[in-house]
Amino acid sequence: MPHTFLHLYPALEAACAESLVLTSTERARRNLILAYNAAQQQQGRRAWPTPQVRTLDGYLASLYARAREAKPSLPGVLSPEGEYQLFRETAPAGAEGLIVLARDAWNLAHQWAIPLTSGEFGASENGRVFQSWAERLERRLAMSGAVTKAQLAAIAPDAPEAAISCYAFERLPRAYSNWLEGQAEVRALPPATVSNDEAQRVSFSTRSEELAAVAQWARLTLEQNPEASIGVVVPDLAERQQAVLRHFTAELDPGLDQGTRGLIDIGSGTPLAAQPIWRVARDLLALVWLRLPAERLRSVLDSPYLPALRLPMTQSLGRDLPPELNLRTLARLVTLPAADTLLAGLPEGSGPTGGERWLARFRETLALAGWKGGGAGTVQYQAWQELERSLDALTPWLGERNESARSVLDGIDRYLATVTFAPERPAAPIQILGYLETTGLTFSHLWVTSLDDGRWPGLPSANPFLPSALRRRHNIPRSTPEQETDFARERLAGWRDSARFFRVSYARHAEEAELRPSPLIRQLPEEVPIDLHPERPHPAFLAGQPSLERLRDTHGERLPEGMHRGGTGRLRDQAGCPFKGYAVHRLALAEARKPHGLPDALDRGVLIHEALQRLYEQARSEGQDPAALGERQFGNAADQALSRHYARFPAAFRDRERRRLITILEAWNHLEESRDGVEMTGFELAVEGEFGTLGLRLKIDRLDRIGDALIVIDYKTGRVAHRLTRERLLDPQLPLYALTNPEIQGVLYAEVREDRPKLRGIAALNIDGASLDEPVAGSWSAQRNRWQEQVDELTNEIAEGLAIVDPADVGLCQRCHLQAFCRIGLEAQAPGSSEESEGSEGLEGSET
């Protein structure tokens, strides 16, 4: 007879025989049916009506499905895959990582009957973001004639059954209680209780020792009483599932050959995306369609889940592989028999295409590598089956919107992270459960672990998309520390009433921290610590050299599709070091400007820009050539600039700055006098340009016309060692200007200094007074094409989220405020790394 974890008292048995019984969890439903059937057998019955026991969610879904069969015009219920994709498509820019939180907020709002139009959402920025997101969702649902599962409680029809019994419900969300209140006859059945011995608490030095003791206790208890129903609660089971399995396997299957003999059933589950059989599949897809860090190659080529790709000896890969590579590169470096098959079988084209087509390509790649779950073992075979089902269900929802391979693969990965995978195991006498999985169950023996003061009561599980005032008004539980503490007290009382033998435990140490028992269990008598048996050799704990895997995480989040605004600094930072570009412009880690009393280099640069603009705008409006300008015009321009930017400084200081500024203007104007045929056509011109997925707002200091050509001039207040013709475009400002208008035939830096002012740059024509470098391949059009390629490369890196720590030269690191973050400065300061990088002096001048 299978073990049952539920005490069937008379009223509960009668309810199963006479009415529909609703439970809050699938585990409680399953055990109630087992207990009822076992009771009928014990009473000598050979046949009996199947009890009508359903979960509340499952029952509402079945009611609505029947109503829709009778009336097909009713909205359809979205599948989990369709719901996820709908949230993804309506997410604000950059918010794909918040889909799980948004779905939870959506579910809570409907379960607790919170109007999504409530003005209380406006109490926080998060609330306003979610409300706008929810409005888009509602519009899309209405257009497609669909609803989500969370909405069923509000729209499900009444039950046809005359009587409904609700077993072991804790506090019901408002939408569910509203539905139950509308039914003809509903009665509540409390959870089963058993008489118990005095509860005990015990402590262990570490959490590992605690798990070892629990596993040993469960084995000994079962040996002494084969009919025992043993429960072990691990509150953070989802995160510690592998550690729990190791300890119980060591106790129950010493030879590692019987699979714990069906003695344990472990609850919770882990995300499908975390399963080894998917991780290796994802790495293979990255190798074929994107790039894969070399450190992860061995796990792909050694994997039993990819038999067609497997290499006999991956040691032949060597140690001189590039940091990242794709399959075509790998096939050129090593002999890989399966590479030809994979490459030949790939569909043509790797550019953006519809998500559904990308998924078809991915699955074809996996099929060619032999990814079919064969040889995966029972658990991973079940994971493969669930993956196949999820990918089948996701396919029609991916749509035809053009996306890159990385975008689609990341989206699939995020979705699989929301799918909980719990492999099927036979009914077992030892149940290992998470924090919320004991509702309605009873045990002969129950042990609850990890009840130290650092973990229990836990932190409130408040959703940030629901403002605190709104949560309080609608009485959403577990939203405040006080509510979480009350919930923990109720849970402790429920545990005590559900088992004859009840024990709690905690670890006294976690890493370097000392822990104490939770305040809620300190009143329990302390038991003498359990003596553990000596360590026994076991494959799960054998000492040996660990196989370490070095992961090189080179990419952050991909930039969402659509236009993104920014200036030339975004490309300049990316070119100098992708990590800095990502940190500054995606993580908002820009360097804070230090407070200062007197003007710094930036202030002085802004002042000179202003004075030059005033001087030549006034001259143009009055029709004056540079040769006609004198002390009066220089003084007026200086006064106007000082009045705007330096008014806060003392008069004596402004007088000294005025004299210096007039000297600089006079020196620069002397160079302008030597230039013939120049027409100044604009100053501080705002222009916009689209470069790949980036839309940039740019401001050109000055635009001249010489004949039919436009020439861009960018003022600098120091020396400029320009790098316009280098392999890596470290100074993208002038190239970006050149790419905004085909009439632009030259770009020049203006070095505005008191001594030897200069014009330097590249142009398609000779320019008086300018020092010009030779363009690439000797022509302006070739140079412009080269800049286009370099800008495309940088914008592609930004779109892909490239964030590798790879500075273009040491000089950039020496002046970077992120050294403590990336820690590359430690290497730069090491012996032998002190040489100066070529061209760093150009950064000493202030760019304004």
GROMACS .gro file of C-alpha atoms in nm, residues 55 134 582:
model
    3
   55THR     CA    1  -0.730   2.197  -0.684
  134ALA     CA    2  -0.076   4.646  -1.768
  582TYR     CA    3   2.858   4.922  -2.064
   0.00000   0.00000   0.00000
